[in-house]
PDB file of C-alpha atoms in Angstrom:
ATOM      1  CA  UNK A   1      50.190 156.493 125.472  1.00  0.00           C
ATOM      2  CA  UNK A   2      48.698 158.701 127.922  1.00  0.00           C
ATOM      3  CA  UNK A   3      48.379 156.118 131.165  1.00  0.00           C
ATOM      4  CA  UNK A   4      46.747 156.899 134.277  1.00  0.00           C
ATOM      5  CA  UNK A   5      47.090 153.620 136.365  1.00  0.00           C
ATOM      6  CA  UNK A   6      46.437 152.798 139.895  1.00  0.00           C
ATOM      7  CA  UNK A   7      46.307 149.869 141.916  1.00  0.00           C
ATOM      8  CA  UNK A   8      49.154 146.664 142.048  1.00  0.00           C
ATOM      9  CA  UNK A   9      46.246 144.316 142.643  1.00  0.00           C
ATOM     10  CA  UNK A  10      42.462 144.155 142.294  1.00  0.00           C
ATOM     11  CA  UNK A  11      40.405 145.916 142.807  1.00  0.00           C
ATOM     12  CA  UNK A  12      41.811 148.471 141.031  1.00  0.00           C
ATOM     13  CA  UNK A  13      42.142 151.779 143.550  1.00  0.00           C
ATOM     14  CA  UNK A  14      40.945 154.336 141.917  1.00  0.00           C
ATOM     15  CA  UNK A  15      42.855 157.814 142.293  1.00  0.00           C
ATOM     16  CA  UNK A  16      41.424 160.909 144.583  1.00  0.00           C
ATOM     17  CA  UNK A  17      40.674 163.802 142.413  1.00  0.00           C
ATOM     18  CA  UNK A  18      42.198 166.602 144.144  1.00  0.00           C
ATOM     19  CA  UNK A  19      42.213 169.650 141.573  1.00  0.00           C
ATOM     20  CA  UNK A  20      38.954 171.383 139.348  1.00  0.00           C
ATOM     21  CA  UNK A  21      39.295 169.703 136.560  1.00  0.00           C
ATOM     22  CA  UNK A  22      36.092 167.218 137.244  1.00  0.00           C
ATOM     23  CA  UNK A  23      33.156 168.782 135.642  1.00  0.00           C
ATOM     24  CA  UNK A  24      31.062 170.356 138.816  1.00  0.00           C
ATOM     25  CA  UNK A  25      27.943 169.406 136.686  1.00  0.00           C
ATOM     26  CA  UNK A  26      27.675 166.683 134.349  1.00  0.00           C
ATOM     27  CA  UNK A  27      24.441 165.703 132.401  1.00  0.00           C
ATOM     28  CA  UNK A  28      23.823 162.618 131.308  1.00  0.00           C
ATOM     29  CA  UNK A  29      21.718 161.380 128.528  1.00  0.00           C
ATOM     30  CA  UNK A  30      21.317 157.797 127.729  1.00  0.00           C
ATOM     31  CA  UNK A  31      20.576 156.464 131.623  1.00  0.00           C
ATOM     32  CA  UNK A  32      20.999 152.609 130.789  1.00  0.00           C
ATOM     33  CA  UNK A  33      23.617 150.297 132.168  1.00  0.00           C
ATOM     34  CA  UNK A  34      27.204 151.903 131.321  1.00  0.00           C
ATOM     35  CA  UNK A  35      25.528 156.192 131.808  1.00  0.00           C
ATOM     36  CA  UNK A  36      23.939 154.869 135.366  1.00  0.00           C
ATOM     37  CA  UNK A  37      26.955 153.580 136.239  1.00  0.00           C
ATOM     38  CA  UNK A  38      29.111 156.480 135.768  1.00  0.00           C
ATOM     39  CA  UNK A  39      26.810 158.325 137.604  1.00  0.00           C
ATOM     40  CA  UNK A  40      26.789 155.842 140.711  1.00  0.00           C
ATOM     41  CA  UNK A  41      30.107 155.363 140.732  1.00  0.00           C
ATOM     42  CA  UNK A  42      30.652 158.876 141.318  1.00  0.00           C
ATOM     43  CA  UNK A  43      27.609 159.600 143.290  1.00  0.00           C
ATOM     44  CA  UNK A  44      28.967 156.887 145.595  1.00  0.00           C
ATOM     45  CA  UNK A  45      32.506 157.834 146.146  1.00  0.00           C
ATOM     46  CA  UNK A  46      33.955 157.981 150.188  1.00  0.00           C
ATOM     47  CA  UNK A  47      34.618 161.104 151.257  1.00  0.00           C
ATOM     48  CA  UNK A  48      37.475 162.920 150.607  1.00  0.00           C
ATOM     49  CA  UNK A  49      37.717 161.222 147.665  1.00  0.00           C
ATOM     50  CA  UNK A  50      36.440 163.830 145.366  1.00  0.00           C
ATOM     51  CA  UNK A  51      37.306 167.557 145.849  1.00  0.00           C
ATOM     52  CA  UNK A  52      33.735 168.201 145.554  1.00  0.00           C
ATOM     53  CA  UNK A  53      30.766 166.109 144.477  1.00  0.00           C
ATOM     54  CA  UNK A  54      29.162 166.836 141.056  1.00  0.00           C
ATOM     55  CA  UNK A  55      25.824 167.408 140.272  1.00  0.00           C
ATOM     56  CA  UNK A  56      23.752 165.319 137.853  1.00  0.00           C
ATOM     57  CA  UNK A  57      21.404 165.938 135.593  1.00  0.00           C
ATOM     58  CA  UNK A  58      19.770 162.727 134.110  1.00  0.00           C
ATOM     59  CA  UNK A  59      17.732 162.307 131.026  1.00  0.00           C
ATOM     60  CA  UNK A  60      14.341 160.997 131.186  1.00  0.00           C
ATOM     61  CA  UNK A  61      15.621 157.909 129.189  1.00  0.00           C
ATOM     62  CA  UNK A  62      16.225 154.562 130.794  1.00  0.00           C
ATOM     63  CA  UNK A  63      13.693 156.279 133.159  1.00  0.00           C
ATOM     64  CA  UNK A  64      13.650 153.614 136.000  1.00  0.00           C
ATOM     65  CA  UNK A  65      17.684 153.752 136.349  1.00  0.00           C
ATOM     66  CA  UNK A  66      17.608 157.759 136.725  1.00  0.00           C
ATOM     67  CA  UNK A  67      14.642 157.567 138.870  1.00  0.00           C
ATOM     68  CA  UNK A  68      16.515 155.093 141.326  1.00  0.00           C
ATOM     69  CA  UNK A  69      19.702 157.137 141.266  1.00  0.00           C
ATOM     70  CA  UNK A  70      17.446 160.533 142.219  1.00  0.00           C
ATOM     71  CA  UNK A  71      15.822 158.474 144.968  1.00  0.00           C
ATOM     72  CA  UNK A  72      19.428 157.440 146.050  1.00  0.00           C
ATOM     73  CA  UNK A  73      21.257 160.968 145.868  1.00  0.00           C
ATOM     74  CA  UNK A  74      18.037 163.877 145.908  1.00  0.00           C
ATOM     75  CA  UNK A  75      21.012 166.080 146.576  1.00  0.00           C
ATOM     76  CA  UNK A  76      23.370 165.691 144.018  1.00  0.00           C
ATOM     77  CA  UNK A  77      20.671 164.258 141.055  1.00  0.00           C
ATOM     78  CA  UNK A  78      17.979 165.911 138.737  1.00  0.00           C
ATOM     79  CA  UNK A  79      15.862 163.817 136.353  1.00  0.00           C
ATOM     80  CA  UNK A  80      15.334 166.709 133.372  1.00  0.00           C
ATOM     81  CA  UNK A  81      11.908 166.744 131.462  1.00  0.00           C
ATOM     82  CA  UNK A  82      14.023 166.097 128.331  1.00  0.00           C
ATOM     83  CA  UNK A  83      17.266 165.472 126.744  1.00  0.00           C
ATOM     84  CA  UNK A  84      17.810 169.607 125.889  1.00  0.00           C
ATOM     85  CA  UNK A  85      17.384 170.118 129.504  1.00  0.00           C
ATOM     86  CA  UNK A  86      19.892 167.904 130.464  1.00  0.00           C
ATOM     87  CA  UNK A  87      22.147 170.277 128.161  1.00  0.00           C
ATOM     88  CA  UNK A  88      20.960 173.365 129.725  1.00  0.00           C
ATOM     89  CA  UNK A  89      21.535 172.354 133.294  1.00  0.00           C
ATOM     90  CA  UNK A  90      24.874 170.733 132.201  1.00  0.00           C
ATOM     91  CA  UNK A  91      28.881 171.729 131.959  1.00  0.00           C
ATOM     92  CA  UNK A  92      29.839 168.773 130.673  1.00  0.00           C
ATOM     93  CA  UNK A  93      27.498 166.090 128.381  1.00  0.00           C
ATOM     94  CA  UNK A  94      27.699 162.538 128.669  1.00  0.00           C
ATOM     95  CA  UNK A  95      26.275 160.990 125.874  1.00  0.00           C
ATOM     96  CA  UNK A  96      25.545 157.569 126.123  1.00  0.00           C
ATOM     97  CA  UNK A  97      22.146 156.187 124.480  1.00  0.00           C
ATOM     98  CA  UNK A  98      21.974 153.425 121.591  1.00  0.00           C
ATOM     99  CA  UNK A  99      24.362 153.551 118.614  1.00  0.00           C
ATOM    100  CA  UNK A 100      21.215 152.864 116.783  1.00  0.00           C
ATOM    101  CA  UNK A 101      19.737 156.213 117.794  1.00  0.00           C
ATOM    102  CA  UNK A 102      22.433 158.522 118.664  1.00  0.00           C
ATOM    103  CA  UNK A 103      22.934 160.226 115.436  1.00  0.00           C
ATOM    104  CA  UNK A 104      19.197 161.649 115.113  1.00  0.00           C
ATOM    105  CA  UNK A 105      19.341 162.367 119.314  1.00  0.00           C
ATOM    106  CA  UNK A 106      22.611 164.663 119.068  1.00  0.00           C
ATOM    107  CA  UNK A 107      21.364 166.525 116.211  1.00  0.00           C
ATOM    108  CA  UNK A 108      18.098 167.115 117.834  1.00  0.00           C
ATOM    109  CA  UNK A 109      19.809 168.845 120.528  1.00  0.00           C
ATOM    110  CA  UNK A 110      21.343 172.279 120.903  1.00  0.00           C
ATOM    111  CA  UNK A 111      25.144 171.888 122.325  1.00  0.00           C
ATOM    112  CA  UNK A 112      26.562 175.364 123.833  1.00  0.00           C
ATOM    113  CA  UNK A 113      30.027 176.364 122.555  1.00  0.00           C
ATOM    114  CA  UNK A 114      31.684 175.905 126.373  1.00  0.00           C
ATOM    115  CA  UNK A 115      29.808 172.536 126.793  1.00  0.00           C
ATOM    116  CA  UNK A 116      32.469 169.956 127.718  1.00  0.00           C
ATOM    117  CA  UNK A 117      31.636 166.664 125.813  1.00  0.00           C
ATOM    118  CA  UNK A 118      32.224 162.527 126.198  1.00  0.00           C
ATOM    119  CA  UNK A 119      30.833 160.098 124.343  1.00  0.00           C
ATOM    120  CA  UNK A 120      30.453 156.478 125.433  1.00  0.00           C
ATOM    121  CA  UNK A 121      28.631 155.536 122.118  1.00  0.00           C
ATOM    122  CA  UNK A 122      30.554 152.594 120.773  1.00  0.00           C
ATOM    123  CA  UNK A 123      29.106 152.727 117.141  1.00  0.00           C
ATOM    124  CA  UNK A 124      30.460 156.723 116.716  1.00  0.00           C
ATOM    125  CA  UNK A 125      33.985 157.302 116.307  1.00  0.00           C
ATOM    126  CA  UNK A 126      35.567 160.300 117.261  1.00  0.00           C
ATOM    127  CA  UNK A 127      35.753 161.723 113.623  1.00  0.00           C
ATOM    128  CA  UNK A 128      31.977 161.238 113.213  1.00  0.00           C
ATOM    129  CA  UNK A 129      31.669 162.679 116.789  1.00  0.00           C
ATOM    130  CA  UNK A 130      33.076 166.084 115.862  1.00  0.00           C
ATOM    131  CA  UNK A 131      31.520 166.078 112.432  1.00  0.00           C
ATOM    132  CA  UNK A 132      27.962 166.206 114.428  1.00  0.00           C
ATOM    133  CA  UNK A 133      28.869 168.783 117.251  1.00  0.00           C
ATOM    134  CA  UNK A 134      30.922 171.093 114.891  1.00  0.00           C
ATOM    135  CA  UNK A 135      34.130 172.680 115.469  1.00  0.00           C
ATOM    136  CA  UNK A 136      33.569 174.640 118.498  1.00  0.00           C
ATOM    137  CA  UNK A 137      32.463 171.629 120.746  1.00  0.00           C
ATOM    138  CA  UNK A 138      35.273 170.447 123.042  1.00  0.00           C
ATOM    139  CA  UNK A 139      34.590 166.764 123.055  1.00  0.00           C
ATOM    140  CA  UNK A 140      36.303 163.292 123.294  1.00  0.00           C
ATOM    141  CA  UNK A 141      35.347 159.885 123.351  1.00  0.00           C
ATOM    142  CA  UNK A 142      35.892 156.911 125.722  1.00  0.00           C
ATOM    143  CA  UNK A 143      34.895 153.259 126.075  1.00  0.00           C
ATOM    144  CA  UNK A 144      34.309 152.186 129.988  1.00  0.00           C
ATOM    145  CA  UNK A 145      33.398 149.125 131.049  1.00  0.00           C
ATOM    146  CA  UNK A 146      30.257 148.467 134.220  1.00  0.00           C
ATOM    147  CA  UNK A 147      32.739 148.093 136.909  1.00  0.00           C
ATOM    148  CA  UNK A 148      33.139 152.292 136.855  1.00  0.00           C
ATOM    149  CA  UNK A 149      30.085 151.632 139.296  1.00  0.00           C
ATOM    150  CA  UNK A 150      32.211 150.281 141.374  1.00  0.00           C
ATOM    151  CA  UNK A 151      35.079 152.427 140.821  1.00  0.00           C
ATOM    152  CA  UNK A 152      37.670 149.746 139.672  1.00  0.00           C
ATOM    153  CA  UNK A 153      36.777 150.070 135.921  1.00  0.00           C
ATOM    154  CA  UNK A 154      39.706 150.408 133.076  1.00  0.00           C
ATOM    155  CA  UNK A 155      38.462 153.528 130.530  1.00  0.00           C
ATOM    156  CA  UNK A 156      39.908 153.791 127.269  1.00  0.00           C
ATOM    157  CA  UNK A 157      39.609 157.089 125.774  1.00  0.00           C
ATOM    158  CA  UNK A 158      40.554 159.818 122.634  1.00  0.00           C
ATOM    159  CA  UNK A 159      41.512 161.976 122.554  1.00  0.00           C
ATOM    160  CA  UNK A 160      42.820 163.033 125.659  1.00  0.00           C
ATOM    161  CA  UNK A 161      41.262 166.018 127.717  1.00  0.00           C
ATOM    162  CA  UNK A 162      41.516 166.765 131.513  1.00  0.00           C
ATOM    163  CA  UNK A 163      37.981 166.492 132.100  1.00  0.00           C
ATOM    164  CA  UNK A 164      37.499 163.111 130.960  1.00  0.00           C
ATOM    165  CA  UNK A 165      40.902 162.071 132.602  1.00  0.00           C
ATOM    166  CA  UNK A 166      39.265 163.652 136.005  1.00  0.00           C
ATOM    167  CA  UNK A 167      35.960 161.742 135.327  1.00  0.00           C
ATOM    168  CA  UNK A 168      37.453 158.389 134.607  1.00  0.00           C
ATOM    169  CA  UNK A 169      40.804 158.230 136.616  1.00  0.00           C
ATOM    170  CA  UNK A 170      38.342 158.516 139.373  1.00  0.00           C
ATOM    171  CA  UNK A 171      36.323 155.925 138.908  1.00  0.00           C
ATOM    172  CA  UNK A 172      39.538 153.463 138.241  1.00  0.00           C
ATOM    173  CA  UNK A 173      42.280 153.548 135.088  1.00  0.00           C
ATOM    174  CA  UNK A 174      41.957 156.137 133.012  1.00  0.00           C
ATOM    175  CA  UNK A 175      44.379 155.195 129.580  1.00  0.00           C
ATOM    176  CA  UNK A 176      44.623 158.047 126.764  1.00  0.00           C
ATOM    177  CA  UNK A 177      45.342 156.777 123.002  1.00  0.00           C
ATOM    178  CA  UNK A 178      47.699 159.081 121.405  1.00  0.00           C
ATOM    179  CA  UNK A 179      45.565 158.641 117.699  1.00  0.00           C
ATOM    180  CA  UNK A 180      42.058 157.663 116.302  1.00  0.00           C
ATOM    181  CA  UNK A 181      43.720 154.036 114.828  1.00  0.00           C
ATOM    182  CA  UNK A 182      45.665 153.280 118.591  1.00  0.00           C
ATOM    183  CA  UNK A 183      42.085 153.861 120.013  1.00  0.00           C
ATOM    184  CA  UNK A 184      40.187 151.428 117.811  1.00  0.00           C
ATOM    185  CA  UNK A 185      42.902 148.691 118.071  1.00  0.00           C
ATOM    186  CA  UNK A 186      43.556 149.058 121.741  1.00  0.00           C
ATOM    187  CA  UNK A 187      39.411 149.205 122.499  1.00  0.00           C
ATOM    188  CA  UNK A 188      39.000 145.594 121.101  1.00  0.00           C
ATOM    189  CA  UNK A 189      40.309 144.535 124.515  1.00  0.00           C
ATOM    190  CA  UNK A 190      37.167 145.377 125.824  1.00  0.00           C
ATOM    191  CA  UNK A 191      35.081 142.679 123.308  1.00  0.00           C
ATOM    192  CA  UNK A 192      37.101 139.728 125.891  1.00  0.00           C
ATOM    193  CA  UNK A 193      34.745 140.681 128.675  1.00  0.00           C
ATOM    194  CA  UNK A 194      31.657 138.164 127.268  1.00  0.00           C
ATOM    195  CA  UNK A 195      34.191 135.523 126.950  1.00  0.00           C
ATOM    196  CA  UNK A 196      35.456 136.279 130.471  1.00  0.00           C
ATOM    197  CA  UNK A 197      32.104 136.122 131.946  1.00  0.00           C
ATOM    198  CA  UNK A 198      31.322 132.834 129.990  1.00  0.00           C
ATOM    199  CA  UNK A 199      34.672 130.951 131.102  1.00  0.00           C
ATOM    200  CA  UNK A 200      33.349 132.200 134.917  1.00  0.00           C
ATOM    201  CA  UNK A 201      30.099 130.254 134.042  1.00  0.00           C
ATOM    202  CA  UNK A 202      31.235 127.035 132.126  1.00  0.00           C
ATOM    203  CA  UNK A 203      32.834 126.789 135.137  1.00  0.00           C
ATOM    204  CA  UNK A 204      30.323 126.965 137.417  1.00  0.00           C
ATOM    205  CA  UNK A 205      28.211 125.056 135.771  1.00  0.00           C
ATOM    206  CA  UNK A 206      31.087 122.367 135.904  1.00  0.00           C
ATOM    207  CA  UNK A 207      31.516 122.419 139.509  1.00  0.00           C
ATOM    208  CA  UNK A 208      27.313 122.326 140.248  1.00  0.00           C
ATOM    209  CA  UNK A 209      28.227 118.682 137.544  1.00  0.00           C
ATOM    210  CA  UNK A 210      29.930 117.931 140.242  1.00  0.00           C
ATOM    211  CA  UNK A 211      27.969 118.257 143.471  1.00  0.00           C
ATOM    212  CA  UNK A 212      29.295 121.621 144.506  1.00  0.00           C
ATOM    213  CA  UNK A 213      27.098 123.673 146.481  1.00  0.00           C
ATOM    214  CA  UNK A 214      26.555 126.730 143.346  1.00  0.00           C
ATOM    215  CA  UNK A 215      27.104 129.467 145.868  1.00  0.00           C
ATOM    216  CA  UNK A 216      29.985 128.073 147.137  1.00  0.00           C
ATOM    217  CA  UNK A 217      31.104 127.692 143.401  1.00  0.00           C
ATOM    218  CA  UNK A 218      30.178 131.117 142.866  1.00  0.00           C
ATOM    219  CA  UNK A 219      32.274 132.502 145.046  1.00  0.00           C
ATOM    220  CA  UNK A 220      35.489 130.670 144.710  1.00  0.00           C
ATOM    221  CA  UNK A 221      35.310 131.146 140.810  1.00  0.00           C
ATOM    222  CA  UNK A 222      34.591 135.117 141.292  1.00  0.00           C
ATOM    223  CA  UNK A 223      37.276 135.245 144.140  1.00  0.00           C
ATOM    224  CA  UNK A 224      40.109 132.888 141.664  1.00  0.00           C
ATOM    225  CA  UNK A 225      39.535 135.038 138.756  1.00  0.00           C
ATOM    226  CA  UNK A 226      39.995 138.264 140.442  1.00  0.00           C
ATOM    227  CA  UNK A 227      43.292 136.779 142.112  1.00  0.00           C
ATOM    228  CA  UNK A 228      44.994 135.303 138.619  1.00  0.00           C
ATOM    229  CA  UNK A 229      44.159 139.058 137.100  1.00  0.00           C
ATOM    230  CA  UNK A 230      45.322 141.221 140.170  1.00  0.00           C
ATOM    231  CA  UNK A 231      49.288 139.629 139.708  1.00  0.00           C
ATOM    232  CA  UNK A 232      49.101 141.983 136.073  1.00  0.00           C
ATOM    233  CA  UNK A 233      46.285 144.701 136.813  1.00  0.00           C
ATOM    234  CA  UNK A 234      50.008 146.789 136.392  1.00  0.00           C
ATOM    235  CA  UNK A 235      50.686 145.185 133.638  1.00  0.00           C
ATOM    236  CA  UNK A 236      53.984 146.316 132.212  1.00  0.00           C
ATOM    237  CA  UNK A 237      55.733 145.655 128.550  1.00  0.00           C
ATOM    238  CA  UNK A 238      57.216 142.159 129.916  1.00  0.00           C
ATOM    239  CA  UNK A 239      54.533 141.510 132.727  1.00  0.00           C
ATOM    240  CA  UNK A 240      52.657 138.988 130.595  1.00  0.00           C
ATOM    241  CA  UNK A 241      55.342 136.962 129.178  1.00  0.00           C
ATOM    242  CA  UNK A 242      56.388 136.493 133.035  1.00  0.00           C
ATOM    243  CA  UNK A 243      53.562 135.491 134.354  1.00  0.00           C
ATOM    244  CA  UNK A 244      53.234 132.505 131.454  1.00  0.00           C
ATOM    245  CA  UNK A 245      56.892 131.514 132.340  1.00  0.00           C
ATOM    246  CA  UNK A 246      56.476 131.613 135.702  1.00  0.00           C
ATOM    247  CA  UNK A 247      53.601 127.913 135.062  1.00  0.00           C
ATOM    248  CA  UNK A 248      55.228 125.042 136.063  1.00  0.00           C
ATOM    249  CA  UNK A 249      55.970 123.409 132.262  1.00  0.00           C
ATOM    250  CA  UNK A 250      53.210 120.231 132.075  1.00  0.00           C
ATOM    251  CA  UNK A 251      51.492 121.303 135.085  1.00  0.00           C
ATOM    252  CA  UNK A 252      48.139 121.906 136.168  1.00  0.00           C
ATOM    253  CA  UNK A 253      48.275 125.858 135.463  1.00  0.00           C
ATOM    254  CA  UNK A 254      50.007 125.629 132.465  1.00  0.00           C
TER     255      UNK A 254
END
């Protein structure tokens, strides 16, 4: 594998891009909840943390998200008219609308020979992703996760290419799969994040059972959960058995 990783504990430290291999446009069609925040978490970055802030151009899709990120950045973002004009004012394409509509969108649109191309769709594999641009599309594709808004996301991508490693190793861990079958096993990862989320809330919902003040509950579970995944976010081959050895045998963490 290709790694990229960054931080010893959470939140995951994403790492400066210092050469040109970040896109210095990137267009964006598909503006819901994982295209808006690649473009925030980007938009957002501290300074010096970038060696140069891209431009955006947004689709007119999930219209109230690219609206609210042109508000937020009027220097950096355009909302196009449609999705070819988010091409034409675009190096590299981000394409990330609805599995359910992505094949008739892509081959509505006219993709320039030096366009740069990443695709978040989960339902199109990379295979079925080249098949649609055509040979002389550069493209890859790559599975984030929300917390790229945040910069502390883990991206799983294939194949590798150094614009989508610039893109993604700055908004957290950026991890290459050396084949099309390592990609699809390794992505299923990302299906734990509902059941995350729901052990977060079970809990909660316990502790409120009990009397405690929900915000209070809230925070501690957010704050506990981040702390028991920071000792591995650097995982290594024996990290996990480790950390299970290091429970005390028939106590309360075991």
């Amino acid at each position: 594998l290709s790694v990229i990783l960054h931080a010893s504990a959470l939140p995951i430290s994403p790492q400066s891009t210092g050469d040109d291999t970040l896109p210095k446009s990137i267009g964006i069609v598909g503006v819901g909840t994982i295209g808006s925040a690649l473009a925030r978490g980007i938009l957002s970055s501290p300074a010096g943390h970038l060696p140069y802030m891209p431009k955006f151009v947004l689709s007119p899709r999930d219209a109230a998200k690219a609206q609210q990120l042109q508000k937020e950045f009027p220097d950096s973002v355009t909302v196009a008219a449609h999705d070819q004009g988010v091409l034409d004012g675009a190096d590299c394409v981000v394409l990330a609308m609805p599995g359910s509509a992505a094949v008739a969108v892509i081959e509505s649109l006219k993709f320039r020979a030096d366009h740069h191309v990443i695709s978040l769709i989960a339902a199109l594999n990379f295979t079925q992703l080249e098949h649609l641009l055509g040979p002389q599309v550069d493209c890859t594709v790559a599975v984030p996760v929300p917390a790229i808004a945040k910069r502390q996301g883990a991206t799983i991508g294939y194949p590798s290419r150094p614009y989508a490693e610039a893109v993604f190793s700055a908004l957290g861990t950026y991890i290459a799969a050396p084949n099309e079958d390592q990609f699809k096993t390794m992505k299923v990862a990302g299906t734990l994040m509902g059941d995350f989320y729901m052990r977060q809330l079970t809990v909660q919902q316990w502790m409120a059972s009990k009397n405690v003040d929900v915000q209070k509950a809230s925070a501690f579970i957010g704050a506990i959960f981040a702390s028991i995944a920071a000792d591995s976010s650097d995982a290594g081959p024996t990290t996990f058995a480790e950390k299970v050895a290091e429970q005390t045998p028939g106590g309360l963490n075991e």
